[in-house]
Short mmCIF file of C-alpha atoms in Angstrom, two decimals:
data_model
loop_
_atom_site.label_atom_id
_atom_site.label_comp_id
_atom_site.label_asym_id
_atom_site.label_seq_id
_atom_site.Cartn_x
_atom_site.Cartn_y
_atom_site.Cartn_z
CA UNK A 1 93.55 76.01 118.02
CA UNK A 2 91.35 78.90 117.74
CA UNK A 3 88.68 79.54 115.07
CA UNK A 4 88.00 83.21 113.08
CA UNK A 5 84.43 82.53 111.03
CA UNK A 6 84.11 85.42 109.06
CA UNK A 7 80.65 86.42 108.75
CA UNK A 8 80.51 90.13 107.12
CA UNK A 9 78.84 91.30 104.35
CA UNK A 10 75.30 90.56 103.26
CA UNK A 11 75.37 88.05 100.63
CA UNK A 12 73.64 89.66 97.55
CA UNK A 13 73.66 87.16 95.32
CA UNK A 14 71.26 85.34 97.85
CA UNK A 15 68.58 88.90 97.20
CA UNK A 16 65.64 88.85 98.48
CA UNK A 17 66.28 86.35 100.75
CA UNK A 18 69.05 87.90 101.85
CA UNK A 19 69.25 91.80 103.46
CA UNK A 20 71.22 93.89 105.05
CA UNK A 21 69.31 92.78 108.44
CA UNK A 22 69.04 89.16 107.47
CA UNK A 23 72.15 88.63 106.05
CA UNK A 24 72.97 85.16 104.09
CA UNK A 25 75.09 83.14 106.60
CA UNK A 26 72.48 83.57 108.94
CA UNK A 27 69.66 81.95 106.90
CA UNK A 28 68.46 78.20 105.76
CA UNK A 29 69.70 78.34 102.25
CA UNK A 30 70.48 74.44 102.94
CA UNK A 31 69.48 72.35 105.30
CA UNK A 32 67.47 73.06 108.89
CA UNK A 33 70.54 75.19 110.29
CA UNK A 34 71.66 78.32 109.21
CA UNK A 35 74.86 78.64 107.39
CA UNK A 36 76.61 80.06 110.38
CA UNK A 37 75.00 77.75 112.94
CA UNK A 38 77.14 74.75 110.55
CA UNK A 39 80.18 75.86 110.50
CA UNK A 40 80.57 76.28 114.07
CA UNK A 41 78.93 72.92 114.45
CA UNK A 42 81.45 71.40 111.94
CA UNK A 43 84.61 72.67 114.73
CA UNK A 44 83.15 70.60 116.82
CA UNK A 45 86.07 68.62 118.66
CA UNK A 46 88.85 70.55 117.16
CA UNK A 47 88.12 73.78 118.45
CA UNK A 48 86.65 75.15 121.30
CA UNK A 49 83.97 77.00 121.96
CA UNK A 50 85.70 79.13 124.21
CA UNK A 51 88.41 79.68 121.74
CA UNK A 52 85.87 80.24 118.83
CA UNK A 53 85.11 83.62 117.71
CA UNK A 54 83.46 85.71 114.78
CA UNK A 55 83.84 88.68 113.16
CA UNK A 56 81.09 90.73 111.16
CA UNK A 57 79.09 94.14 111.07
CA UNK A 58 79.07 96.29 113.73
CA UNK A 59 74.87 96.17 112.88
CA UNK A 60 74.74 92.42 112.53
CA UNK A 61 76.06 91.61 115.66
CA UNK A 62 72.66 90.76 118.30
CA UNK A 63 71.51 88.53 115.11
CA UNK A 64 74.56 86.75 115.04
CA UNK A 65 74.91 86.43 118.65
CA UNK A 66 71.25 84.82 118.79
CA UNK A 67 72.09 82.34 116.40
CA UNK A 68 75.18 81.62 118.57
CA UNK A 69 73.95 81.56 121.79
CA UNK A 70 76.88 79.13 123.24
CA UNK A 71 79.62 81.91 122.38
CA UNK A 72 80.12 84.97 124.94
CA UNK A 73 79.36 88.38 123.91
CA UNK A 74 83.06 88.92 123.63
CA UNK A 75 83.77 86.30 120.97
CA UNK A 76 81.84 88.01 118.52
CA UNK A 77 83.55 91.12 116.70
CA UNK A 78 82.22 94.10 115.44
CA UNK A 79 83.59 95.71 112.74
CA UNK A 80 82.10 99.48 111.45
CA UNK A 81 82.34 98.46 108.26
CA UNK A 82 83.28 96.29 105.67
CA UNK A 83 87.31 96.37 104.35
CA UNK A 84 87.43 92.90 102.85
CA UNK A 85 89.34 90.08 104.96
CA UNK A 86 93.10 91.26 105.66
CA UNK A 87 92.06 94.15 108.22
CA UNK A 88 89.04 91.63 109.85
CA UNK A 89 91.79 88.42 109.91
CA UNK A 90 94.53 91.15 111.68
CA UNK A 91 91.93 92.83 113.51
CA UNK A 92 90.60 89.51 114.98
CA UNK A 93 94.12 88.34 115.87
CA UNK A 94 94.84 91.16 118.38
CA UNK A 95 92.16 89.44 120.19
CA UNK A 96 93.64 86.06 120.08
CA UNK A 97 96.91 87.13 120.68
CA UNK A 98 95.98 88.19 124.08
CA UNK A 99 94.61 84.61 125.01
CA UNK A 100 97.75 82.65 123.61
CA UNK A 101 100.48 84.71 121.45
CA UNK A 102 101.23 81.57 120.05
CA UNK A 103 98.09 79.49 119.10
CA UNK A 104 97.36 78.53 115.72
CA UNK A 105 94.09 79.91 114.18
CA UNK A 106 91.86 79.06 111.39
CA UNK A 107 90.08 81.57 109.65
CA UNK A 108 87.26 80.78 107.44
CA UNK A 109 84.11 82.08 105.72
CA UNK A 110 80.48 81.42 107.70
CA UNK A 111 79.02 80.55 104.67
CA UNK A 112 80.61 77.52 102.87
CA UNK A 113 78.60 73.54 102.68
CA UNK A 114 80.61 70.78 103.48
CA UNK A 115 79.49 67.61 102.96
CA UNK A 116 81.82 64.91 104.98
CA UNK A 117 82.63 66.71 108.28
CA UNK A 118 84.97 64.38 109.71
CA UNK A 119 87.67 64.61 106.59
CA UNK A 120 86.93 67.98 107.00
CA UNK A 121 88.46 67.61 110.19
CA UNK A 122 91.21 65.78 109.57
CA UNK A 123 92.45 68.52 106.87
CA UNK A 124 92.05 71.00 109.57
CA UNK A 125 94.40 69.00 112.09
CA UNK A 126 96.89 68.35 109.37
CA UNK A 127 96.89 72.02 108.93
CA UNK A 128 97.36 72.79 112.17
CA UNK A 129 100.35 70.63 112.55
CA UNK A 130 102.04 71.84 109.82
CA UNK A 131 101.47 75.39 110.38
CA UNK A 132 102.78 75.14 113.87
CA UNK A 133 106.18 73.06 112.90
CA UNK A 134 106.59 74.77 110.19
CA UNK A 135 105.77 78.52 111.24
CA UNK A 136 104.62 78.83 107.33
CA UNK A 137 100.76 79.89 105.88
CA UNK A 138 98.99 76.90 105.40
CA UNK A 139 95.65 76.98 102.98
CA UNK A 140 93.21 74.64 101.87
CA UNK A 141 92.71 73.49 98.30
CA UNK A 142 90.05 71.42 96.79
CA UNK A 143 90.39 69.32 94.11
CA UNK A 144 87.98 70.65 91.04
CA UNK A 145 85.45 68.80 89.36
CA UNK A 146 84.69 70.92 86.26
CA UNK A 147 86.18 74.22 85.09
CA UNK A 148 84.61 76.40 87.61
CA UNK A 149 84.88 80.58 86.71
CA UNK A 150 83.34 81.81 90.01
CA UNK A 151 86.41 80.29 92.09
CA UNK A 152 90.01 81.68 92.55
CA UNK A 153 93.19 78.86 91.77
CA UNK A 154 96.01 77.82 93.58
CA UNK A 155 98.74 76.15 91.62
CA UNK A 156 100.71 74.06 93.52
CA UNK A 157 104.27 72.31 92.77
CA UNK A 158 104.31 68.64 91.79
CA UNK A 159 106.14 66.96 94.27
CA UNK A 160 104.56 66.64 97.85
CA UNK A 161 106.20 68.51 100.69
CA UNK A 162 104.65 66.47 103.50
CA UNK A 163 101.69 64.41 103.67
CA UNK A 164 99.77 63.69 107.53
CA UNK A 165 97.16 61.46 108.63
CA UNK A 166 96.54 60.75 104.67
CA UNK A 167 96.31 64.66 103.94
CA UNK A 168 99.02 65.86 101.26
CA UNK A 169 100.69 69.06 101.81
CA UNK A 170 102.36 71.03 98.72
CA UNK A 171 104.51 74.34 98.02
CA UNK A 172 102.04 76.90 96.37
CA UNK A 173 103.49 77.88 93.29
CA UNK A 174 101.08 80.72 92.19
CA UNK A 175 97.31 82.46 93.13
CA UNK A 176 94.92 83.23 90.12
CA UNK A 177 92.09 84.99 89.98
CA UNK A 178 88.46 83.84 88.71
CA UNK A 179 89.76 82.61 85.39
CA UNK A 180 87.78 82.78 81.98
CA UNK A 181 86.03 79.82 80.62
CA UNK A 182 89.26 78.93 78.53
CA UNK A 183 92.09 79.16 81.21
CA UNK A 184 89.26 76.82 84.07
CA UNK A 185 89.61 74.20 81.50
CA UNK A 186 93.30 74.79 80.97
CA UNK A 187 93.84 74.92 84.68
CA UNK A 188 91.67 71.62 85.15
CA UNK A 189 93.72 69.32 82.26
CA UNK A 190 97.30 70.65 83.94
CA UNK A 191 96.73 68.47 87.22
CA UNK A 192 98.17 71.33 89.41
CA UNK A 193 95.65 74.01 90.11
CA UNK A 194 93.28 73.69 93.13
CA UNK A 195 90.04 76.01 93.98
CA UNK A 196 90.69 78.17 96.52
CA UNK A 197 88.66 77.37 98.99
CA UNK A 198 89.28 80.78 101.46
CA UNK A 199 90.20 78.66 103.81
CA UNK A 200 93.68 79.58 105.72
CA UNK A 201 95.53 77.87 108.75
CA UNK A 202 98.20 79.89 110.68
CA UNK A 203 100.01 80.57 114.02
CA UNK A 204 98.73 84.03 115.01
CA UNK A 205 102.25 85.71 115.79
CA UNK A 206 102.89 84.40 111.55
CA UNK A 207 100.13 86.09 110.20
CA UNK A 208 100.70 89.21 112.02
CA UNK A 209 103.99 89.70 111.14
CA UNK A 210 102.95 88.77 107.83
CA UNK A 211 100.50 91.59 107.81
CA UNK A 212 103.29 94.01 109.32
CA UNK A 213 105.73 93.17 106.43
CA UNK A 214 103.62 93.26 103.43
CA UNK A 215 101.14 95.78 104.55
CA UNK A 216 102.88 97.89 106.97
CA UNK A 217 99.86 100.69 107.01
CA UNK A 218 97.28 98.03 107.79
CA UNK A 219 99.65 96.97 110.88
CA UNK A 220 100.31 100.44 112.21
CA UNK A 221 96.11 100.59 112.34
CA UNK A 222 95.95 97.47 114.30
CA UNK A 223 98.61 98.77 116.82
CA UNK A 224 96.94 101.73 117.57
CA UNK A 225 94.25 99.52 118.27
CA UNK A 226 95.59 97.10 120.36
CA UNK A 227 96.89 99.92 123.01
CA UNK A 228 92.98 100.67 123.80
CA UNK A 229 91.69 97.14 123.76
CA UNK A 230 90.05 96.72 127.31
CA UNK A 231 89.69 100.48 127.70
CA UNK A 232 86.54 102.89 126.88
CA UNK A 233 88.52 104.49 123.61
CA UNK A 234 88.34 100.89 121.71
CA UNK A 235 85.53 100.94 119.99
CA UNK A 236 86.16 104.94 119.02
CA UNK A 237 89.51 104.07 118.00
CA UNK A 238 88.71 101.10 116.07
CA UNK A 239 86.25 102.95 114.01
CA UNK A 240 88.62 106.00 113.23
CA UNK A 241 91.01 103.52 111.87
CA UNK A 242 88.72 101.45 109.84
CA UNK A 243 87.95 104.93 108.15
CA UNK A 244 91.60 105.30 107.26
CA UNK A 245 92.13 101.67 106.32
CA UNK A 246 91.93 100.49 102.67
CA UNK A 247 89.60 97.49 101.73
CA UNK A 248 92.01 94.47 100.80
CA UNK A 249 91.69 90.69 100.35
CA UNK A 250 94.40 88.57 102.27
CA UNK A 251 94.90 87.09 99.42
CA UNK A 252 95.61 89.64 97.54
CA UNK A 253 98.04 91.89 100.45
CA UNK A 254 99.80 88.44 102.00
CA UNK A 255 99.03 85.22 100.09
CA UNK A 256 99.90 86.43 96.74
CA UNK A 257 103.35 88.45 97.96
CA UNK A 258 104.55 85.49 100.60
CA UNK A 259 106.91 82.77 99.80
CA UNK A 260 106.17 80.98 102.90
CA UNK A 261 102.94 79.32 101.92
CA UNK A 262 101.67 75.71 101.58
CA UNK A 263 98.33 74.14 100.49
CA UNK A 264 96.59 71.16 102.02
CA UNK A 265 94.76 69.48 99.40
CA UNK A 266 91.01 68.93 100.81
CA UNK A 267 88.17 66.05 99.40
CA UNK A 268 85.26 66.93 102.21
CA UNK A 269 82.02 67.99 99.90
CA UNK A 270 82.96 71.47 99.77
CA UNK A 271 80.72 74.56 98.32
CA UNK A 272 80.83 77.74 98.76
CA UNK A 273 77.12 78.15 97.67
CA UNK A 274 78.16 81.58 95.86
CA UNK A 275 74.87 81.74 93.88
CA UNK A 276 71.10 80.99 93.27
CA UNK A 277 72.80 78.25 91.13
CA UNK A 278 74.81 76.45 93.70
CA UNK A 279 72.26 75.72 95.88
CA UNK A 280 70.18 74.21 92.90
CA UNK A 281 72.71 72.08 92.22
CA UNK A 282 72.93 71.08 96.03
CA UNK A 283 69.38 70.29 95.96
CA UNK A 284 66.89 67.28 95.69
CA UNK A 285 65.77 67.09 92.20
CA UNK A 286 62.42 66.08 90.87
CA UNK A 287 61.41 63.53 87.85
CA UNK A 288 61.60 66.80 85.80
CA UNK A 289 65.24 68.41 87.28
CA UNK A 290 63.15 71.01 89.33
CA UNK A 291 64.39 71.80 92.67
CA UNK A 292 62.07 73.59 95.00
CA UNK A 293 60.94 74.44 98.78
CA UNK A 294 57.53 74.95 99.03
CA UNK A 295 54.45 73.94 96.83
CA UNK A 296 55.40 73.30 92.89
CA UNK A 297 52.91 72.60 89.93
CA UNK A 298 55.11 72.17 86.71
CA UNK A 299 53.80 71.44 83.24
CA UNK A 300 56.60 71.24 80.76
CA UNK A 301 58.87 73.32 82.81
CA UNK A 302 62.70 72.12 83.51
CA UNK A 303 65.99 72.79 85.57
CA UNK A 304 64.44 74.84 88.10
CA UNK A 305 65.13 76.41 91.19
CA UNK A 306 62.06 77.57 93.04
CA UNK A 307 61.63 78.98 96.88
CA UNK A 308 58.08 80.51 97.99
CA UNK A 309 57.17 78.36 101.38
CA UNK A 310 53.87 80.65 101.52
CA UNK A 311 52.41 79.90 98.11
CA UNK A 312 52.03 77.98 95.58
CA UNK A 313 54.03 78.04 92.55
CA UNK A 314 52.78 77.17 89.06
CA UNK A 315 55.43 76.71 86.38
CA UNK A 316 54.21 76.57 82.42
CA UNK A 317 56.87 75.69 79.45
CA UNK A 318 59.77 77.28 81.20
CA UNK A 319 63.38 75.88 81.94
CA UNK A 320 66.23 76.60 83.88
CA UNK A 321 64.79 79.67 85.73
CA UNK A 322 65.40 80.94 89.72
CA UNK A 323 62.18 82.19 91.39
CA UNK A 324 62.62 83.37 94.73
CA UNK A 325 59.53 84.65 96.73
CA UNK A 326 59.35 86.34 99.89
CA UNK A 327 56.97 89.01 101.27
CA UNK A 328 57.84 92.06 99.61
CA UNK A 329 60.01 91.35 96.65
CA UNK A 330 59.71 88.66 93.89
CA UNK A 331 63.00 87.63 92.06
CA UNK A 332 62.76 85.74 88.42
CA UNK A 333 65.90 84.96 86.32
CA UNK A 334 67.85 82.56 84.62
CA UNK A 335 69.78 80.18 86.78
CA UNK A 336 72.68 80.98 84.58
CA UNK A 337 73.17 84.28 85.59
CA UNK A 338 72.22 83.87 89.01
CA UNK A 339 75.59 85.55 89.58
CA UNK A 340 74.55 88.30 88.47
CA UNK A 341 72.05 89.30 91.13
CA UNK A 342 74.50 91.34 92.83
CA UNK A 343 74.93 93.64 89.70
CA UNK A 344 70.78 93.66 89.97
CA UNK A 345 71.09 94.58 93.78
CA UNK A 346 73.69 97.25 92.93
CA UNK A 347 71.25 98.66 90.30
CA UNK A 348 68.58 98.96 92.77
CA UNK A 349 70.70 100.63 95.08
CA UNK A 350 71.37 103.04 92.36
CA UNK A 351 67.92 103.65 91.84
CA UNK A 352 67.22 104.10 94.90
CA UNK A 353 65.44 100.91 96.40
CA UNK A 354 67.13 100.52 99.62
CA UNK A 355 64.13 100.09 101.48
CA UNK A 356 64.50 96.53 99.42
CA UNK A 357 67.79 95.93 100.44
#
């Protein structure tokens, strides 16, 4: 099996921490490891090394290759810019294809927590079984806990299709977006929705002829490419066709158009740590709910989330706030709307802060 970790973007709803240099997966936001440096630990026995590769920012590759110092240079892809996951997954599998036209690959973000490892695993196998027998899309749900808004659904039939080495496999019924409030707690009480966990499982010759049926222009791009992979045009050509190529989610140009897709449903302490909030909830708590890495005096103060390893930190009658310190920008808001840090970023940008970014 081969492994795609897809590691682009820059994670700005982890600002300032996270930049356009120093972008999240390649930082501590839990644990000693970086995000990155996890999930390719977590493949460990089921894929290897050799057969491991990541995709990300043309201008983000030497920081991701000295995280990774066990994969070759060739392993980890450049991409000129950013076009969401259906042209990185496609352009990705050219590159496998040559190694085995008919492995199986599984293509995940670089910047998800899981908890229990080995039943992570053991999904992964069963999904590599199935998607090899059955020649179908295979993606991972996980069961919900509360009636999350910041995740996608996947509603899945009733009635198992298969289940392997304890793992049950269903028919996907239907995608949905990040649902309000009211239809999470809908979705929750039916008993068939799953979080999408952006997690997918399929033999590379599937997916690209997936890619070629329900977005034909996207394909036509990657075959231009793959006539001047190995030769001095690639990395010219590959940027002229990036500029032509629309941004789309594979969800959105294959998952949500195929009827050819099942979902593995997966208990392995999974987070996608989307949010200031996430990784407060992740944490170690204090007597008084605070979470924090470095020094902390509270008096009165609550619910907290708190990073500033250089300084002290002195809370007064406050609850439920996000303070994140680093050495040239200070970020204070509610945990609440830690999502909306990226709207803050993209206000800054606006106003012309990049040097901040």
């Amino acid at each position: 099996m081969f492994a795609l970790i897809m590691a682009g973007g820059v994670g700005t709803r982890f600002w300032p921490r996270s930049r356009m240099r120093r972008p999240k997966q390649v930082l501590n936001i839990v644990g000693q490891r970086s995000l990155i440096q996890d999930t390719v630990a977590r493949l460990s026995g089921l894929v290897p090394c050799e057969r491991t590769f990541v995709i990300c920012l043309e201008q983000q590759r030497e920081i991701i290759a000295n995280q990774l110092p066990q994969l070759a240079p060739e392993q980890i892809i450049g991409e000129p810019r950013g076009k969401d996951t259906a042209p990185c997954i496609g352009l990705a599998a050219l590159y496998m294809r040559r190694l085995d036209p008919e492995g199986v690959m599984v293509a995940m973000p670089a910047d998800h927590v899981v908890a229990r490892e080995r039943s992570f695993r053991k999904v992964l196998k069963a999904a590599e079984i199935i998607a090899r027998t059955r020649d179908c899309l295979v993606t991972i749900g996980i069961q919900p806990t509360y009636p999350a808004t910041g995740y996608g659904y996947i509603q899945h039939d009733a009635e198992e299709l298969d289940r392997l080495v304890g793992v049950s496999c269903y028919p996907v019924r239907t995608f949905a977006e990040k649902p309000t409030l009211e239809y999470a707690q809908k979705f929750l009480a039916s008993g068939d929705f799953l979080w999408n966990s952006g997690i997918f499982v399929w033999k590379i010759s599937r997916i690209l002829a997936e890619i070629e049926d329900k977005l034909p222009e996207l394909y036509e791009g990657l075959c231009e490419i793959d006539r001047h992979i190995g030769k001095k045009t690639e990395r010219k050509v590959i940027e002229r066709v990036y500029r032509q190529t629309r941004s789309i989610s594979i969800d959105y140009g294959v998952m949500e158009k195929s009827d050819n897709i099942v979902v593995l449903k997966g208990d392995f302490g999974w987070s996608d740590v989307g949010s200031w909030e996430e990784v407060y909830k992740l944490g170690r708590r204090d007597k008084e709910d605070n979470v924090s890495e470095g020094a902390l005096a509270s008096y009165e103060a609550r619910g907290c989330y708190v990073w500033a390893p250089n300084k002290l930190v002195a809370l007064l009658g406050v609850n439920d706030l996000v303070v994140v310190d680093t050495e040239d920008a200070l970020l204070i808001c509610p945990r609440h709307r830690s999502q909306e840090v990226k709207q803050l970023v993209d206000a800054m940008r606006r106003n012309h802060l990049e040097a901040y970014l």
